[in-house]
mmCIF file of C-alpha atoms in Angstrom:
data_model
loop_
_atom_site.group_PDB
_atom_site.id
_atom_site.type_symbol
_atom_site.label_atom_id
_atom_site.label_comp_id
_atom_site.label_asym_id
_atom_site.label_seq_id
_atom_site.Cartn_x
_atom_site.Cartn_y
_atom_site.Cartn_z
ATOM 1 C CA MET A 5 -35.946 -51.031 153.725
ATOM 2 C CA PRO A 6 -33.525 -53.170 152.130
ATOM 3 C CA GLY A 7 -33.113 -54.245 148.713
ATOM 4 C CA ASP A 8 -32.151 -57.491 146.816
ATOM 5 C CA GLU A 9 -28.356 -58.212 147.587
ATOM 6 C CA GLN A 10 -26.382 -59.897 144.843
ATOM 7 C CA GLU A 11 -23.221 -60.343 143.777
ATOM 8 C CA PRO A 12 -21.441 -59.615 140.548
ATOM 9 C CA SER A 13 -20.000 -62.673 138.511
ATOM 10 C CA ASP A 14 -16.696 -62.937 137.480
ATOM 11 C CA ASP A 15 -18.097 -64.692 134.722
ATOM 12 C CA HIS A 16 -19.385 -61.244 132.945
ATOM 13 C CA ALA A 17 -16.092 -59.802 132.910
ATOM 14 C CA HIS A 18 -14.932 -62.525 130.423
ATOM 15 C CA ASP A 19 -18.495 -62.714 128.632
ATOM 16 C CA GLY A 20 -17.170 -62.469 124.803
ATOM 17 C CA ASP A 21 -19.643 -59.870 123.522
ATOM 18 C CA ALA A 22 -19.913 -57.746 126.359
ATOM 19 C CA ALA A 23 -15.993 -57.391 126.575
ATOM 20 C CA GLU A 24 -15.537 -56.923 123.213
ATOM 21 C CA PHE A 25 -18.319 -54.084 122.852
ATOM 22 C CA ALA A 26 -16.938 -52.210 126.566
ATOM 23 C CA GLU A 27 -13.645 -52.565 124.695
ATOM 24 C CA ALA A 28 -14.496 -51.349 121.916
ATOM 25 C CA CYS A 29 -16.255 -48.321 122.873
ATOM 26 C CA VAL A 30 -13.610 -47.343 125.262
ATOM 27 C CA GLN A 31 -10.875 -47.780 122.549
ATOM 28 C CA GLN A 32 -12.933 -45.719 120.211
ATOM 29 C CA HIS A 33 -13.271 -42.781 123.060
ATOM 30 C CA VAL A 34 -9.437 -43.213 123.608
ATOM 31 C CA HIS A 35 -8.481 -42.510 119.950
ATOM 32 C CA ALA A 36 -11.028 -39.481 119.579
ATOM 33 C CA ALA A 37 -9.473 -38.073 122.232
ATOM 34 C CA GLY A 38 -5.865 -39.142 122.205
ATOM 35 C CA ASP A 39 -3.530 -38.154 124.859
ATOM 36 C CA GLU A 40 -5.895 -36.488 126.861
ATOM 37 C CA GLY A 41 -8.389 -39.709 127.184
ATOM 38 C CA ARG A 42 -5.365 -42.216 127.916
ATOM 39 C CA GLU A 43 -4.339 -39.569 130.759
ATOM 40 C CA ALA A 44 -7.961 -39.429 132.335
ATOM 41 C CA ILE A 45 -7.672 -43.407 132.351
ATOM 42 C CA ARG A 46 -4.431 -43.204 134.006
ATOM 43 C CA GLN A 47 -5.821 -40.703 136.940
ATOM 44 C CA TRP A 48 -8.811 -43.349 137.087
ATOM 45 C CA GLN A 49 -5.965 -46.217 137.683
ATOM 46 C CA ARG A 50 -4.277 -44.423 140.518
ATOM 47 C CA SER A 51 -7.389 -43.683 141.770
ATOM 48 C CA LEU A 52 -8.177 -47.589 142.287
ATOM 49 C CA GLY A 53 -4.735 -47.706 143.954
ATOM 50 C CA LEU A 54 -2.802 -48.854 140.967
ATOM 51 C CA THR A 55 0.933 -47.983 140.695
ATOM 52 C CA GLY A 56 4.106 -48.078 138.218
ATOM 53 C CA ASP A 57 3.758 -50.282 135.191
ATOM 54 C CA ALA A 58 0.237 -51.234 136.173
ATOM 55 C CA VAL A 59 -0.570 -47.337 135.440
ATOM 56 C CA THR A 60 -0.838 -48.413 131.639
ATOM 57 C CA GLY A 61 -3.556 -45.297 130.269
ATOM 58 C CA THR A 62 -5.318 -48.307 128.289
ATOM 59 C CA PHE A 63 -8.620 -49.978 129.574
ATOM 60 C CA ASP A 64 -8.898 -54.050 129.767
ATOM 61 C CA PRO A 65 -12.271 -55.387 130.153
ATOM 62 C CA ASN A 66 -11.224 -58.784 131.721
ATOM 63 C CA THR A 67 -10.538 -56.352 134.833
ATOM 64 C CA VAL A 68 -13.644 -55.331 135.797
ATOM 65 C CA ALA A 69 -16.845 -56.926 136.903
ATOM 66 C CA LEU A 70 -20.206 -56.320 135.432
ATOM 67 C CA ALA A 71 -23.624 -55.663 137.179
ATOM 68 C CA ALA A 72 -26.793 -56.861 135.535
ATOM 69 C CA ALA A 73 -27.877 -53.405 135.965
ATOM 70 C CA ALA A 74 -27.081 -49.969 137.511
ATOM 71 C CA PRO A 75 -27.507 -47.901 139.588
ATOM 72 C CA ILE A 76 -26.463 -50.133 142.347
ATOM 73 C CA ARG A 77 -25.399 -49.935 146.209
ATOM 74 C CA ILE A 78 -22.218 -51.760 147.332
ATOM 75 C CA THR A 79 -22.651 -53.282 150.928
ATOM 76 C CA ALA A 80 -19.430 -55.653 151.423
ATOM 77 C CA VAL A 81 -16.271 -55.252 149.162
ATOM 78 C CA ASN A 82 -15.141 -58.875 149.098
ATOM 79 C CA ALA A 83 -11.975 -59.249 147.360
ATOM 80 C CA LYS A 84 -8.709 -56.885 147.874
ATOM 81 C CA LEU A 85 -6.995 -55.520 145.352
ATOM 82 C CA GLY A 86 -4.858 -57.592 142.764
ATOM 83 C CA GLN A 87 -7.198 -60.876 143.379
ATOM 84 C CA SER A 88 -8.716 -63.037 140.840
ATOM 85 C CA GLN A 89 -11.076 -65.752 140.730
ATOM 86 C CA VAL A 90 -13.558 -64.351 143.506
ATOM 87 C CA SER A 91 -16.578 -62.222 143.568
ATOM 88 C CA PRO A 92 -15.451 -58.572 144.213
ATOM 89 C CA ALA A 93 -18.356 -57.010 145.899
ATOM 90 C CA SER A 94 -22.397 -57.642 146.938
ATOM 91 C CA TYR A 95 -24.436 -55.296 145.937
ATOM 92 C CA THR A 96 -28.070 -54.375 146.422
ATOM 93 C CA GLY A 97 -30.289 -52.400 144.233
ATOM 94 C CA VAL A 98 -30.887 -48.806 145.041
ATOM 95 C CA THR A 99 -34.735 -49.209 144.793
ATOM 96 C CA LEU A 100 -36.055 -49.180 148.668
ATOM 97 C CA HIS A 101 -38.720 -51.486 149.867
ATOM 98 C CA ALA A 102 -40.112 -52.118 153.392
ATOM 99 C CA GLN A 103 -40.254 -56.097 154.661
ATOM 100 C CA ALA A 104 -42.288 -57.261 157.560
ATOM 101 C CA THR A 105 -42.060 -60.281 159.415
ATOM 102 C CA LEU A 106 -45.342 -62.247 159.829
ATOM 103 C CA THR A 107 -46.582 -64.943 161.845
ATOM 104 C CA ALA A 108 -47.896 -68.050 160.309
ATOM 105 C CA THR A 109 -51.565 -66.774 161.086
ATOM 106 C CA GLN A 110 -51.052 -63.496 159.691
ATOM 107 C CA ALA A 111 -49.212 -64.680 156.630
ATOM 108 C CA ALA A 112 -52.172 -67.030 155.588
ATOM 109 C CA MET A 113 -54.941 -63.898 156.249
ATOM 110 C CA PHE A 114 -53.128 -61.385 154.157
ATOM 111 C CA LYS A 115 -52.353 -61.212 150.693
ATOM 112 C CA ALA A 116 -51.039 -59.110 147.900
ATOM 113 C CA GLY A 117 -53.256 -56.530 147.212
ATOM 114 C CA ASP A 118 -54.109 -55.692 150.775
ATOM 115 C CA LYS A 119 -54.083 -52.014 152.282
ATOM 116 C CA ALA A 120 -50.782 -51.169 154.591
ATOM 117 C CA GLN A 121 -49.621 -48.229 156.205
ATOM 118 C CA VAL A 122 -45.683 -47.054 156.524
ATOM 119 C CA VAL A 123 -44.720 -44.883 159.256
ATOM 120 C CA LEU A 124 -41.389 -43.509 158.368
ATOM 121 C CA PRO A 125 -38.835 -41.574 160.415
ATOM 122 C CA ASP A 126 -40.180 -38.521 160.461
ATOM 123 C CA ASN A 127 -43.745 -39.921 161.766
ATOM 124 C CA THR A 128 -45.445 -39.143 158.048
ATOM 125 C CA THR A 129 -47.203 -42.194 156.676
ATOM 126 C CA VAL A 130 -47.193 -43.489 153.376
ATOM 127 C CA GLU A 131 -50.566 -45.116 152.445
ATOM 128 C CA THR A 132 -50.187 -48.075 149.873
ATOM 129 C CA THR A 133 -50.645 -52.175 149.618
ATOM 130 C CA LEU A 134 -49.036 -54.703 150.236
ATOM 131 C CA ALA A 135 -46.778 -56.050 146.935
ATOM 132 C CA SER A 136 -46.134 -59.975 148.022
ATOM 133 C CA VAL A 137 -46.943 -61.873 151.169
ATOM 134 C CA ASP A 138 -44.294 -64.951 151.880
ATOM 135 C CA GLN A 139 -45.644 -67.755 153.746
ATOM 136 C CA GLY A 140 -41.916 -68.783 154.651
ATOM 137 C CA GLY A 141 -40.837 -72.268 155.261
ATOM 138 C CA GLN A 142 -37.826 -72.112 152.848
ATOM 139 C CA LYS A 143 -34.651 -73.794 154.418
ATOM 140 C CA THR A 144 -31.993 -71.960 154.943
ATOM 141 C CA GLY A 145 -28.994 -74.228 155.603
ATOM 142 C CA ASP A 146 -28.614 -78.158 157.194
ATOM 143 C CA ASN A 147 -29.611 -76.786 160.536
ATOM 144 C CA GLY A 148 -33.128 -76.945 160.071
ATOM 145 C CA GLN A 149 -33.802 -73.469 160.112
ATOM 146 C CA ALA A 150 -36.033 -71.658 157.805
ATOM 147 C CA THR A 151 -37.230 -68.505 156.846
ATOM 148 C CA GLN A 152 -39.882 -66.448 158.506
ATOM 149 C CA PRO A 153 -43.144 -65.262 157.136
ATOM 150 C CA SER A 154 -43.319 -61.970 155.594
ATOM 151 C CA ALA A 155 -44.628 -58.972 153.225
ATOM 152 C CA ARG A 156 -43.002 -56.524 150.864
ATOM 153 C CA ILE A 157 -43.985 -53.322 150.411
ATOM 154 C CA ASP A 158 -43.285 -51.623 146.957
ATOM 155 C CA PHE A 159 -42.955 -47.508 146.874
ATOM 156 C CA PRO A 160 -43.402 -46.657 143.152
ATOM 157 C CA ASP A 161 -42.731 -43.271 144.193
ATOM 158 C CA GLN A 162 -39.059 -43.460 145.485
ATOM 159 C CA SER A 163 -39.089 -40.046 146.347
ATOM 160 C CA GLN A 164 -41.428 -40.707 149.237
ATOM 161 C CA VAL A 165 -38.574 -42.805 151.122
ATOM 162 C CA ALA A 166 -35.503 -41.888 149.305
ATOM 163 C CA ALA A 167 -34.084 -39.304 151.915
ATOM 164 C CA PHE A 168 -34.153 -41.562 154.435
ATOM 165 C CA GLY A 169 -32.280 -44.962 152.903
ATOM 166 C CA PRO A 170 -32.129 -48.005 154.343
ATOM 167 C CA THR A 171 -33.579 -47.942 157.599
ATOM 168 C CA ALA A 172 -36.185 -49.115 160.069
ATOM 169 C CA VAL A 173 -39.805 -48.188 159.871
ATOM 170 C CA GLN A 174 -43.162 -49.765 161.154
ATOM 171 C CA VAL A 175 -45.362 -51.126 159.233
ATOM 172 C CA ILE A 176 -49.233 -51.302 159.956
ATOM 173 C CA ILE A 177 -51.536 -53.573 157.570
ATOM 174 C CA PRO A 178 -55.367 -53.750 158.866
ATOM 175 C CA ASN A 179 -57.159 -56.985 159.038
ATOM 176 C CA ALA A 180 -59.871 -56.325 155.905
ATOM 177 C CA ASP A 181 -61.066 -59.545 156.529
ATOM 178 C CA ALA A 182 -61.298 -59.733 160.685
ATOM 179 C CA SER A 183 -65.108 -59.614 162.240
ATOM 180 C CA THR A 184 -65.935 -56.187 163.524
ATOM 181 C CA GLY A 185 -67.287 -57.519 166.683
ATOM 182 C CA GLU A 186 -64.434 -58.046 170.042
ATOM 183 C CA ALA A 187 -62.023 -59.773 169.307
ATOM 184 C CA LEU A 188 -60.286 -62.429 172.231
ATOM 185 C CA ILE A 189 -57.073 -60.630 173.151
ATOM 186 C CA VAL A 190 -54.663 -61.918 176.345
ATOM 187 C CA PRO A 191 -50.997 -60.250 177.244
ATOM 188 C CA VAL A 192 -48.224 -61.686 175.016
ATOM 189 C CA THR A 193 -46.526 -62.740 178.178
ATOM 190 C CA ALA A 194 -49.372 -65.394 178.362
ATOM 191 C CA LEU A 195 -48.275 -66.848 175.032
ATOM 192 C CA ILE A 196 -46.341 -70.745 175.660
ATOM 193 C CA ALA A 197 -43.982 -71.630 172.512
ATOM 194 C CA SER A 198 -44.809 -74.875 171.322
ATOM 195 C CA ALA A 199 -43.525 -77.156 168.373
ATOM 196 C CA GLY A 200 -43.136 -75.620 165.010
ATOM 197 C CA SER A 201 -45.220 -72.252 165.216
ATOM 198 C CA ALA A 202 -47.509 -73.520 167.326
ATOM 199 C CA TYR A 203 -48.507 -71.316 170.461
ATOM 200 C CA ALA A 204 -50.645 -72.037 173.869
ATOM 201 C CA VAL A 205 -51.683 -70.548 177.145
ATOM 202 C CA GLU A 206 -51.962 -72.223 180.546
ATOM 203 C CA ALA A 207 -55.688 -70.987 181.880
ATOM 204 C CA VAL A 208 -57.301 -71.860 185.379
ATOM 205 C CA ARG A 209 -59.925 -74.256 185.220
ATOM 206 C CA GLY A 210 -61.458 -75.697 188.356
ATOM 207 C CA GLY A 211 -58.570 -74.755 190.314
ATOM 208 C CA LYS A 212 -55.961 -76.454 187.846
ATOM 209 C CA LEU A 213 -53.790 -75.080 185.354
ATOM 210 C CA VAL A 214 -54.677 -76.710 181.556
ATOM 211 C CA ARG A 215 -52.490 -75.966 178.487
ATOM 212 C CA VAL A 216 -54.729 -74.886 175.680
ATOM 213 C CA PRO A 217 -53.390 -74.493 172.176
ATOM 214 C CA VAL A 218 -54.241 -71.618 170.333
ATOM 215 C CA SER A 219 -53.675 -69.773 167.208
ATOM 216 C CA ILE A 220 -52.674 -66.084 167.221
ATOM 217 C CA GLY A 221 -53.505 -63.339 164.993
ATOM 218 C CA LEU A 222 -52.526 -59.498 165.439
ATOM 219 C CA VAL A 223 -49.832 -58.199 168.355
ATOM 220 C CA SER A 224 -49.826 -54.706 169.469
ATOM 221 C CA ASP A 225 -49.242 -53.000 172.598
ATOM 222 C CA ALA A 226 -47.953 -56.159 174.058
ATOM 223 C CA GLN A 227 -51.451 -57.928 173.733
ATOM 224 C CA VAL A 228 -52.557 -60.686 171.115
ATOM 225 C CA GLN A 229 -55.472 -61.358 169.309
ATOM 226 C CA ILE A 230 -56.497 -65.195 169.768
ATOM 227 C CA THR A 231 -57.909 -66.416 166.237
ATOM 228 C CA LYS A 232 -58.788 -70.346 167.669
ATOM 229 C CA SER A 233 -58.663 -71.985 171.008
ATOM 230 C CA ASP A 234 -59.893 -74.941 172.457
ATOM 231 C CA GLY A 235 -62.468 -73.286 174.250
ATOM 232 C CA LEU A 236 -60.738 -70.468 175.696
ATOM 233 C CA LYS A 237 -63.078 -67.201 176.698
ATOM 234 C CA ALA A 238 -63.418 -64.117 178.024
ATOM 235 C CA GLY A 239 -62.860 -63.702 181.504
ATOM 236 C CA ASP A 240 -60.857 -67.049 181.787
ATOM 237 C CA LYS A 241 -57.403 -66.345 183.845
ATOM 238 C CA VAL A 242 -54.321 -67.193 182.514
ATOM 239 C CA VAL A 243 -50.970 -67.371 183.285
ATOM 240 C CA VAL A 244 -48.243 -64.502 182.334
ATOM 241 C CA SER A 245 -44.352 -64.734 182.720
#
């Protein structure tokens, strides 16, 4: 259950209004607290690894990076003590959500608001709905790779998931638009990946192998639903790997 990863900008530390406001607040507190306040700042500076003349007992807002919102969870430290002009860390929010990878067919079938279930590590189930469905296809670099279709589930009641933190969960999305009749299924190992996100199966017809293009739906227990095919029907023999 990830959060949305961000990096605090070095520019925020130099924003005039924010820096002046932060400095004014701290200095106001220091003047009010006197030596006790300065000693508290010195202890904080020592806890960061500062030594010698660097332990000043005063706060300089240009020495910190400001995040857009709090609280946050640090996921990686990118800078070393004393470095400048570098983003100090990557972080996420602490609000947990679930992300499920979909096939292109599933992404076309599902929509925000569809019912979903999330099975947590202790096997309890949260009844919820899809917050959004991403069709994927956004380029992720110059090598031709693209994002995969996915569905996102939010948890308005964070107490349901807070104890588990970022972890793997099982997401179940019933297809409310599916026919109540029987579905045509084949073993997952019968699928042959074709160009793009297309699939096919090899069926035995007249003693020969014929490659049949198919569109797939739900996948469960090593079986895959065939939502569209060129004449594939129940009882056909297919080749499995």
